[in-house]
JSON list of C-alpha atoms in Angstrom, two decimals:
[
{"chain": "A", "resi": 259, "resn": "UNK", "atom": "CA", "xyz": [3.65, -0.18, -19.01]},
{"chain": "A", "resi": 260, "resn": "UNK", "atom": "CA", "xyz": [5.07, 1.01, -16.02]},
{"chain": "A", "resi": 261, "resn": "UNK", "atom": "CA", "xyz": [7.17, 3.83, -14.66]},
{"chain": "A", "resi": 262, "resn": "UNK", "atom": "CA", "xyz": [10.42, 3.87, -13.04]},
{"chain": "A", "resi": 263, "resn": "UNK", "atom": "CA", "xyz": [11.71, 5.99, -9.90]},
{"chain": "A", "resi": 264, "resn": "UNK", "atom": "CA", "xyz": [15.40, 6.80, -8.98]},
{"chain": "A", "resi": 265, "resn": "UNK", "atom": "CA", "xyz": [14.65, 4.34, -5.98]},
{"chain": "A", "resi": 266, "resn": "UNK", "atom": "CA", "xyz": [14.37, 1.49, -7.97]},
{"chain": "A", "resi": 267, "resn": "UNK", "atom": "CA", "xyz": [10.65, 1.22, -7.46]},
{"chain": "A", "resi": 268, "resn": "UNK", "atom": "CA", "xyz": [7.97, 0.85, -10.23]},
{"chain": "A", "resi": 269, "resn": "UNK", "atom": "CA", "xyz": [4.63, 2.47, -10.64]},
{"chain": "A", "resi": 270, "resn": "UNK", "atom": "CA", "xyz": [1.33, 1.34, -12.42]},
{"chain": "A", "resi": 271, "resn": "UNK", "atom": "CA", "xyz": [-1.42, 3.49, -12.31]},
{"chain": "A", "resi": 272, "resn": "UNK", "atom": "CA", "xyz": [-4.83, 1.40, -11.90]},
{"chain": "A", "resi": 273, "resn": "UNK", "atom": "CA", "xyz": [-8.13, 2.47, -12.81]},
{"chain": "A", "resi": 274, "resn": "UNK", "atom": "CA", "xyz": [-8.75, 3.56, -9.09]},
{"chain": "A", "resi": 275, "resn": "UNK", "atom": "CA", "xyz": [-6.11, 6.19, -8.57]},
{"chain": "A", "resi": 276, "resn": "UNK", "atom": "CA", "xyz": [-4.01, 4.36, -6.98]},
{"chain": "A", "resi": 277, "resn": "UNK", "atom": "CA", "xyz": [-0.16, 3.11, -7.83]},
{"chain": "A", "resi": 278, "resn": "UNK", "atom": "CA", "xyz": [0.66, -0.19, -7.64]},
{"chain": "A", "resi": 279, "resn": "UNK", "atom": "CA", "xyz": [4.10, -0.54, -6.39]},
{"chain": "A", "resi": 280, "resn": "UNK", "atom": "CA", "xyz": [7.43, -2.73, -6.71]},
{"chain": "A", "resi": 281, "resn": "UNK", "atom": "CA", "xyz": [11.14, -3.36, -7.80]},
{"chain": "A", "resi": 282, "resn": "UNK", "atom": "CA", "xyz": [13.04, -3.24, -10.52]},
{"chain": "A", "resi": 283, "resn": "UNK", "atom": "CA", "xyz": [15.21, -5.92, -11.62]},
{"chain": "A", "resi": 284, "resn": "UNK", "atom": "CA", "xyz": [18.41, -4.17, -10.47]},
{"chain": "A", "resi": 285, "resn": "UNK", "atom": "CA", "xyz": [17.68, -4.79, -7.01]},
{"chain": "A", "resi": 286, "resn": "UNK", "atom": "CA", "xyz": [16.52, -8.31, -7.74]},
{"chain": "A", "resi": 287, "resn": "UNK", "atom": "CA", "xyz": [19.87, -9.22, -9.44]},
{"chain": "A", "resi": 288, "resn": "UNK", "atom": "CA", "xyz": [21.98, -7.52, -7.19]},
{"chain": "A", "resi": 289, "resn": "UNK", "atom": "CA", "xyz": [20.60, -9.04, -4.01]},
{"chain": "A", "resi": 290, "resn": "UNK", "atom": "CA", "xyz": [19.68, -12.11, -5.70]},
{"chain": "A", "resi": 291, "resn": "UNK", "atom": "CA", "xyz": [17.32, -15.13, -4.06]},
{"chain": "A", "resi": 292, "resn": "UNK", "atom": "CA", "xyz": [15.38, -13.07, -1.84]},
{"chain": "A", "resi": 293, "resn": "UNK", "atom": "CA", "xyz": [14.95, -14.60, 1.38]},
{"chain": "A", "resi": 294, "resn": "UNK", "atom": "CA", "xyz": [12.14, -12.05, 2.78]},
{"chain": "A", "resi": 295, "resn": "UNK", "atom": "CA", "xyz": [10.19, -8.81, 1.89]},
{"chain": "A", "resi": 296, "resn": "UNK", "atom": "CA", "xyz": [8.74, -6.98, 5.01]},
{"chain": "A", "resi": 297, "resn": "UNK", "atom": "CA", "xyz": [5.85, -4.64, 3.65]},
{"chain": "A", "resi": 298, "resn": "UNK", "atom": "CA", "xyz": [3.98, -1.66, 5.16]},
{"chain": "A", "resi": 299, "resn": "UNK", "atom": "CA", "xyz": [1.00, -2.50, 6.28]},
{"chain": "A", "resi": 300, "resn": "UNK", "atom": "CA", "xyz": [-2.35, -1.61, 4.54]},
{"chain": "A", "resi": 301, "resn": "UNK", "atom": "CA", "xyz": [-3.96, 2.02, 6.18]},
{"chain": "A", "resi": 302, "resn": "UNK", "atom": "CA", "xyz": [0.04, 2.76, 7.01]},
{"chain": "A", "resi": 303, "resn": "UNK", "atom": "CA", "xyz": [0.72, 6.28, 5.63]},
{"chain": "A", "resi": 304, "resn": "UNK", "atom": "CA", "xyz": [3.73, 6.84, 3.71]},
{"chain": "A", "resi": 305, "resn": "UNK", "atom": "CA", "xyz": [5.74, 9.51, 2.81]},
{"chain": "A", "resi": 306, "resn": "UNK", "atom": "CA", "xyz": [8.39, 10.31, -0.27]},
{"chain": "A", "resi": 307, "resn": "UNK", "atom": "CA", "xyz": [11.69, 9.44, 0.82]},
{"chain": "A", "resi": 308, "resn": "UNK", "atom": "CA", "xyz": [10.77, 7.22, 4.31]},
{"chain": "A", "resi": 309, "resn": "UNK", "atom": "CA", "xyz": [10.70, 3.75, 4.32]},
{"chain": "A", "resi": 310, "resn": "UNK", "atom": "CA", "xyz": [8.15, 1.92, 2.28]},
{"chain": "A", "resi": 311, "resn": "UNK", "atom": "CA", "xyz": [9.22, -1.90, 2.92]},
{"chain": "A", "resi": 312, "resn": "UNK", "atom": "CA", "xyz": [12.84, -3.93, 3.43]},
{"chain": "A", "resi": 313, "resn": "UNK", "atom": "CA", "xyz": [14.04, -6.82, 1.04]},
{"chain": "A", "resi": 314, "resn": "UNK", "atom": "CA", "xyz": [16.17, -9.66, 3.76]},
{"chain": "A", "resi": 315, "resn": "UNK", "atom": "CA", "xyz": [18.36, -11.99, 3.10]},
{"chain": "A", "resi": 316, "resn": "UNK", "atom": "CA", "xyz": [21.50, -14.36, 4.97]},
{"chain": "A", "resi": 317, "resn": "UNK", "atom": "CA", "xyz": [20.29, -11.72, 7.85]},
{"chain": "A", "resi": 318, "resn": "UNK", "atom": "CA", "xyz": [21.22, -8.40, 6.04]},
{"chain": "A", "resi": 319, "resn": "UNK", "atom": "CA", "xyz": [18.43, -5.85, 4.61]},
{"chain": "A", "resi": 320, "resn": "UNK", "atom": "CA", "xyz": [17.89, -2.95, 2.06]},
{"chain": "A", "resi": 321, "resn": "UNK", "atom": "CA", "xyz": [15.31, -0.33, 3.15]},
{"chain": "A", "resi": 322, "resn": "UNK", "atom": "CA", "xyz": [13.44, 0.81, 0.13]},
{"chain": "A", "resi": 323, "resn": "UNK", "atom": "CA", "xyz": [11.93, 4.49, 0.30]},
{"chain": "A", "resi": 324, "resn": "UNK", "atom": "CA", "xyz": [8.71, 5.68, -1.04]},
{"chain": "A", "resi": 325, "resn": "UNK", "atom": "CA", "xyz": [8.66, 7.84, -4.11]},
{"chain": "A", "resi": 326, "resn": "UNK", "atom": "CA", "xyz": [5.25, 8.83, -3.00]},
{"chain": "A", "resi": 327, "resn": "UNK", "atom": "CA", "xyz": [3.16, 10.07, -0.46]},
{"chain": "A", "resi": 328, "resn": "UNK", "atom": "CA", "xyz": [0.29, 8.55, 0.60]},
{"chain": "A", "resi": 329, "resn": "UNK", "atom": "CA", "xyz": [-1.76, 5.91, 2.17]},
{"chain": "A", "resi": 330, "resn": "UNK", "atom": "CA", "xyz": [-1.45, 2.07, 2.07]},
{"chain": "A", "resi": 331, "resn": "UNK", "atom": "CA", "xyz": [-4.20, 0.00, 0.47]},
{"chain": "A", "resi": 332, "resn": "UNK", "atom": "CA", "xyz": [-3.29, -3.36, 0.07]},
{"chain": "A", "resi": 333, "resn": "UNK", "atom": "CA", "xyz": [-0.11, -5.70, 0.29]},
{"chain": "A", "resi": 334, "resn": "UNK", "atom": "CA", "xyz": [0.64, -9.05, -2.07]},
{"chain": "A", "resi": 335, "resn": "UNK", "atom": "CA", "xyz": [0.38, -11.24, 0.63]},
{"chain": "A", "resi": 336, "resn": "UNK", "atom": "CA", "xyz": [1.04, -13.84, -2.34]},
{"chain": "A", "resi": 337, "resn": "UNK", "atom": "CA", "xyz": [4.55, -12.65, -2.47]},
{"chain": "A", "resi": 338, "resn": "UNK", "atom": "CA", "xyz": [5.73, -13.93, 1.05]},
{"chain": "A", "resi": 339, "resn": "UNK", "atom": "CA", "xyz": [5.33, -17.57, -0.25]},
{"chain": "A", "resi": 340, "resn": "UNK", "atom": "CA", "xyz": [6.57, -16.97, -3.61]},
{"chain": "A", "resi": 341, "resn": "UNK", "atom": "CA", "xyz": [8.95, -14.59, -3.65]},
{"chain": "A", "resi": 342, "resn": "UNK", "atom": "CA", "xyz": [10.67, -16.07, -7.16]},
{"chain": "A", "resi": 343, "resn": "UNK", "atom": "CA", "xyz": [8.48, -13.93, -8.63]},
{"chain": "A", "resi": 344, "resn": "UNK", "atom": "CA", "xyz": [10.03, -11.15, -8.44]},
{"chain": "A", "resi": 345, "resn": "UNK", "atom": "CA", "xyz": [12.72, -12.33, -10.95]},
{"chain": "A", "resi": 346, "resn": "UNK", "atom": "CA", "xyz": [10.16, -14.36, -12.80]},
{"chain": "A", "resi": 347, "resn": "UNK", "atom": "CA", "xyz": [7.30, -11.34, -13.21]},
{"chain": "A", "resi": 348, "resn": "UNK", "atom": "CA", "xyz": [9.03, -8.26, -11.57]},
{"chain": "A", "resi": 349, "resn": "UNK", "atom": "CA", "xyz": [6.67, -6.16, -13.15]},
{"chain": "A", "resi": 350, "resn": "UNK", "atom": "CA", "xyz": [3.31, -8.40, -13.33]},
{"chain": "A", "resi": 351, "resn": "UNK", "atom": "CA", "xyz": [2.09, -10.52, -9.89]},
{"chain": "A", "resi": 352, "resn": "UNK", "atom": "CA", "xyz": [5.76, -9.43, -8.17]},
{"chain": "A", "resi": 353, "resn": "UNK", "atom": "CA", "xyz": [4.12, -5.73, -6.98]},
{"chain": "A", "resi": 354, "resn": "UNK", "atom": "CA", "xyz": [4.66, -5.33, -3.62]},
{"chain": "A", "resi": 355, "resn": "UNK", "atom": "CA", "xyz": [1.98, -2.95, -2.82]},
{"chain": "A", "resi": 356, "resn": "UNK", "atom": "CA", "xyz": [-0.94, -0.65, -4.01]},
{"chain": "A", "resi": 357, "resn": "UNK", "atom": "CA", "xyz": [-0.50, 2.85, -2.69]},
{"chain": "A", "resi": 358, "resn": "UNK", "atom": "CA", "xyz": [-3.22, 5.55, -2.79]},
{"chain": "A", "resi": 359, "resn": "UNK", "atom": "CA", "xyz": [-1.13, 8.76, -3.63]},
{"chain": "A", "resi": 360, "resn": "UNK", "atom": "CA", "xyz": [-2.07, 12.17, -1.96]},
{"chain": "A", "resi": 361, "resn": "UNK", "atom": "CA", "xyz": [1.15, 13.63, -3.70]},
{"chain": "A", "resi": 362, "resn": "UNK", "atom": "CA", "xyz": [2.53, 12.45, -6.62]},
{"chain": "A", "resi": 363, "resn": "UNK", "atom": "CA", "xyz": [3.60, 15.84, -7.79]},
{"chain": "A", "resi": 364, "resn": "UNK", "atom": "CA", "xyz": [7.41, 16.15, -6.19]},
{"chain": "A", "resi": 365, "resn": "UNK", "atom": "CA", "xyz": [8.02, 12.62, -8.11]},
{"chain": "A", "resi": 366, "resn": "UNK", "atom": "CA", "xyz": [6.46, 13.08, -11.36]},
{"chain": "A", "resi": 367, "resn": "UNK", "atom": "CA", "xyz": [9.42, 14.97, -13.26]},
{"chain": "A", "resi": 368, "resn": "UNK", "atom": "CA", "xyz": [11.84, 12.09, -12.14]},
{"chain": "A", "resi": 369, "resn": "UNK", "atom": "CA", "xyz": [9.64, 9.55, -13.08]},
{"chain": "A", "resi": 370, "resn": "UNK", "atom": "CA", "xyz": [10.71, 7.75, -16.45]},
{"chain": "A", "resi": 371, "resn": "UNK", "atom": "CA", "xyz": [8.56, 5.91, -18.98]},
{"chain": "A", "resi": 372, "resn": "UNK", "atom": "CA", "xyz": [9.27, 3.69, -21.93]},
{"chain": "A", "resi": 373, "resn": "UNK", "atom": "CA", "xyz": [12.71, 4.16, -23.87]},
{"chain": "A", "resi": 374, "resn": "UNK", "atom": "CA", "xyz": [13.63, 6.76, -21.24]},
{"chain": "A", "resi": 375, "resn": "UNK", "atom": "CA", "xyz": [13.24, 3.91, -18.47]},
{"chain": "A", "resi": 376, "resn": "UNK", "atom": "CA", "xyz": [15.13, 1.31, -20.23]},
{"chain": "A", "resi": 377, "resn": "UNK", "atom": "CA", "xyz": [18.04, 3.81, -20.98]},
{"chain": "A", "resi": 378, "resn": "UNK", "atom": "CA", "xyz": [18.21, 4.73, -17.68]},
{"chain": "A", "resi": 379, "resn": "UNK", "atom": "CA", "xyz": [17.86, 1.04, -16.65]},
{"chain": "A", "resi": 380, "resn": "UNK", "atom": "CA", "xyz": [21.05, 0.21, -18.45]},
{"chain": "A", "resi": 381, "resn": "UNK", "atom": "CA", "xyz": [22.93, 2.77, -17.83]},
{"chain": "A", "resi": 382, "resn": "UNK", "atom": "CA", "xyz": [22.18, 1.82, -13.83]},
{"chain": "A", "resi": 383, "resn": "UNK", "atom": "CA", "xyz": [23.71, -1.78, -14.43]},
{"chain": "A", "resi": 384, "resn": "UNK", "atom": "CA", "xyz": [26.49, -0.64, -15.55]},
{"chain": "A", "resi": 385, "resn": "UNK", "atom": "CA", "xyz": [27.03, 1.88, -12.06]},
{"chain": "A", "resi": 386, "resn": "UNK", "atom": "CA", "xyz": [26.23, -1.02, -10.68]},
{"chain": "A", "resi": 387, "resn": "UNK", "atom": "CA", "xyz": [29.28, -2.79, -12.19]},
{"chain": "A", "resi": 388, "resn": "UNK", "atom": "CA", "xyz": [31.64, 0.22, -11.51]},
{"chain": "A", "resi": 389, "resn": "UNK", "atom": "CA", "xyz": [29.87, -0.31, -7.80]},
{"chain": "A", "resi": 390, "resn": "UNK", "atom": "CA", "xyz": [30.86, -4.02, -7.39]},
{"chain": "A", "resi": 391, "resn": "UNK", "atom": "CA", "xyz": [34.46, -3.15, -8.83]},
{"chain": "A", "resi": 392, "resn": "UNK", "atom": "CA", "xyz": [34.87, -0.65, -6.11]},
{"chain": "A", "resi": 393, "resn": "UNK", "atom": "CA", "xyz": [34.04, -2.82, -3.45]},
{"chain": "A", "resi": 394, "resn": "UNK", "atom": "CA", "xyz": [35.92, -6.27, -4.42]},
{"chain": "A", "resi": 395, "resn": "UNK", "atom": "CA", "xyz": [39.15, -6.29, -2.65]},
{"chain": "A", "resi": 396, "resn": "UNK", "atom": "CA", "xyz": [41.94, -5.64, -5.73]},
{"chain": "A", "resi": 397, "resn": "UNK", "atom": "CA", "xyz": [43.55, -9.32, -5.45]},
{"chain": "A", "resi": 398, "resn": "UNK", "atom": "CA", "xyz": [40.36, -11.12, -6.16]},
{"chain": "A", "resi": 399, "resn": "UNK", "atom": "CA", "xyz": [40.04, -11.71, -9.98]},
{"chain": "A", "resi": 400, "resn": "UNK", "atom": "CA", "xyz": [36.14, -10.65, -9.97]},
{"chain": "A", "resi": 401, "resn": "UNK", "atom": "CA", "xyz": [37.59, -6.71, -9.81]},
{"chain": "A", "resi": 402, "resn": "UNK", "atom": "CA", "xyz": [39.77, -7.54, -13.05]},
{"chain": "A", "resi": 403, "resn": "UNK", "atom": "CA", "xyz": [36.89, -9.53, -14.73]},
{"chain": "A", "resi": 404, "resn": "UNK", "atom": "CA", "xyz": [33.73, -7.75, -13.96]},
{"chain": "A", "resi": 405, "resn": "UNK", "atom": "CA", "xyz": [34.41, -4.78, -16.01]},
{"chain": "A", "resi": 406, "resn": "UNK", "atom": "CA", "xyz": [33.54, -7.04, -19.65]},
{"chain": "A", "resi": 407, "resn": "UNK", "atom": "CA", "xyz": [30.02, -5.21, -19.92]},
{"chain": "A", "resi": 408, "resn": "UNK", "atom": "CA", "xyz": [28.16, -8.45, -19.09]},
{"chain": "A", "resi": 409, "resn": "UNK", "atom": "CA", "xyz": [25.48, -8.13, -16.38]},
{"chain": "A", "resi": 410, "resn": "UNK", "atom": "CA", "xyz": [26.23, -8.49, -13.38]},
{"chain": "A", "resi": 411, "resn": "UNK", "atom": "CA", "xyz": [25.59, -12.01, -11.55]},
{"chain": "A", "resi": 412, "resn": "UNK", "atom": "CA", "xyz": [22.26, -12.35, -9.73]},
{"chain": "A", "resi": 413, "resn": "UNK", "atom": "CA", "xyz": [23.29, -12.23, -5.70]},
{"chain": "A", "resi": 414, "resn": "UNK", "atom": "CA", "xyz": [26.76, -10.49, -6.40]},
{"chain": "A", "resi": 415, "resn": "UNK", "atom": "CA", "xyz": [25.79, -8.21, -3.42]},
{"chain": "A", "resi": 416, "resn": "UNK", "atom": "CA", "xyz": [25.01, -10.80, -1.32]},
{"chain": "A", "resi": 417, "resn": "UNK", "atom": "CA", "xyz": [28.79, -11.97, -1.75]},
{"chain": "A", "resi": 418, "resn": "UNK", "atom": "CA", "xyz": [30.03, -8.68, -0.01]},
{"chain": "A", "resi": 419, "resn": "UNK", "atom": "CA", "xyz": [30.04, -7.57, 3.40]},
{"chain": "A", "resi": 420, "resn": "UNK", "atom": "CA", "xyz": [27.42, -5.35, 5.43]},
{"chain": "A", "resi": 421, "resn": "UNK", "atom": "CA", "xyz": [29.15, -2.31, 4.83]},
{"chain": "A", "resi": 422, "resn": "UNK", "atom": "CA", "xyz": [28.92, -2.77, 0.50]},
{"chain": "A", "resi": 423, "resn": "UNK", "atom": "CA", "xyz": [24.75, -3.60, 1.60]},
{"chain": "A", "resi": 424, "resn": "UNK", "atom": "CA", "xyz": [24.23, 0.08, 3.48]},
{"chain": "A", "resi": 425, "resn": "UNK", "atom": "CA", "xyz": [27.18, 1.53, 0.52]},
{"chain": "A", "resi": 426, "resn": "UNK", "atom": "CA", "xyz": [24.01, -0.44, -2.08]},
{"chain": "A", "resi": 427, "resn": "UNK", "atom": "CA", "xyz": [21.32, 1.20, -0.69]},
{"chain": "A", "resi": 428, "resn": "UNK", "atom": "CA", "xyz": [22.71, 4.52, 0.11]},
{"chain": "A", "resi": 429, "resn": "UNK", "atom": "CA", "xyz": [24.00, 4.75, -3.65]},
{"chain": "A", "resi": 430, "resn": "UNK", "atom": "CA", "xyz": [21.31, 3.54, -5.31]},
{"chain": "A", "resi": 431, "resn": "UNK", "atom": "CA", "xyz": [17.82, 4.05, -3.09]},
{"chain": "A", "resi": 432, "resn": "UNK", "atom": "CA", "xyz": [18.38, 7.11, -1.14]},
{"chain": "A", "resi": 433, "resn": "UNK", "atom": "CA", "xyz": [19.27, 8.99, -4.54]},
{"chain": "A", "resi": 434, "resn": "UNK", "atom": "CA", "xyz": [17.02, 12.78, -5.05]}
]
């Protein structure tokens, strides 16, 4: 029932007009226990492609961009004390926030619904894997073993170094 974006960001419409906003599991497993999420702020206007919030943890940060412009309604404050849910209900009480779109329309066509979303879902873990593999050092046995098809390990990013976090977002948010 919801709708993906190429930033890892889900959409659900609600009866008001408005999209209620948060992350897919591939950030979740790649980054792993969450230690923070810093939203926008409700009335905070927000544009496709800017920031819309960061995801913390050990110190180091993702920026995740909008997919849509438009204006800030309301935040889950509920999610700053219990931020397990986004692995336990990433797309139920894990939304991050409810934006009020004034354009949707640049978005739309990348959008992705139903079977579409959970193709492109998978086929995003497993760039993901090829993305881990390239940034393991070649003498560790992880860039030997990961390659099996499994999923990858919830926090394997957090195991790498600040450059493979900006390499993360870069390759995988910042996408058009």
């Amino acid at each position: 029932g919801v709708y993906l974006s190429s930033a890892h960001t889900w959409f659900r419409p609600d009866p008001a007009g408005g999209l209620e906003i948060g992350v897919d599991p591939l950030i979740t497993r790649a980054i792993g226990a969450i230690g923070r999420i810093i939203p926008p702020e409700p009335g905070e206007q927000v544009a496709a492609g800017q920031p819309l919030f960061k995801i913390e943890r050990n110190g180091r940060s993702i920026t995740v961009p909008s997919s849509v412009t438009g204006k800030v309604v309301a935040v889950n404050r509920r999610l700053q004390d219990q931020l397990g849910l986004l692995n336990s209900d990433p797309y139920g009480a894990a939304w991050i926030c409810h934006v009020t779109p004034t354009s949707i329309g640049s978005v739309t066509p990348s959008l992705r619904f139903g079977e579409k979303a959970i193709l492109w879902l998978e086929s995003e873990f497993t760039r993901l894997r090829e993305f881990l593999s390239a940034q393991v050092a070649p003498e560790l046995a992880l860039g030997t073993t990961s390659q099996d098809g499994g999923v990858p390990s919830s926090g394997c990013l957090a195991e790498l170094d600040s450059a493979a976090w900006s390499a993360f977002e870069s390759e995988f948010l910042n996408r058009k």
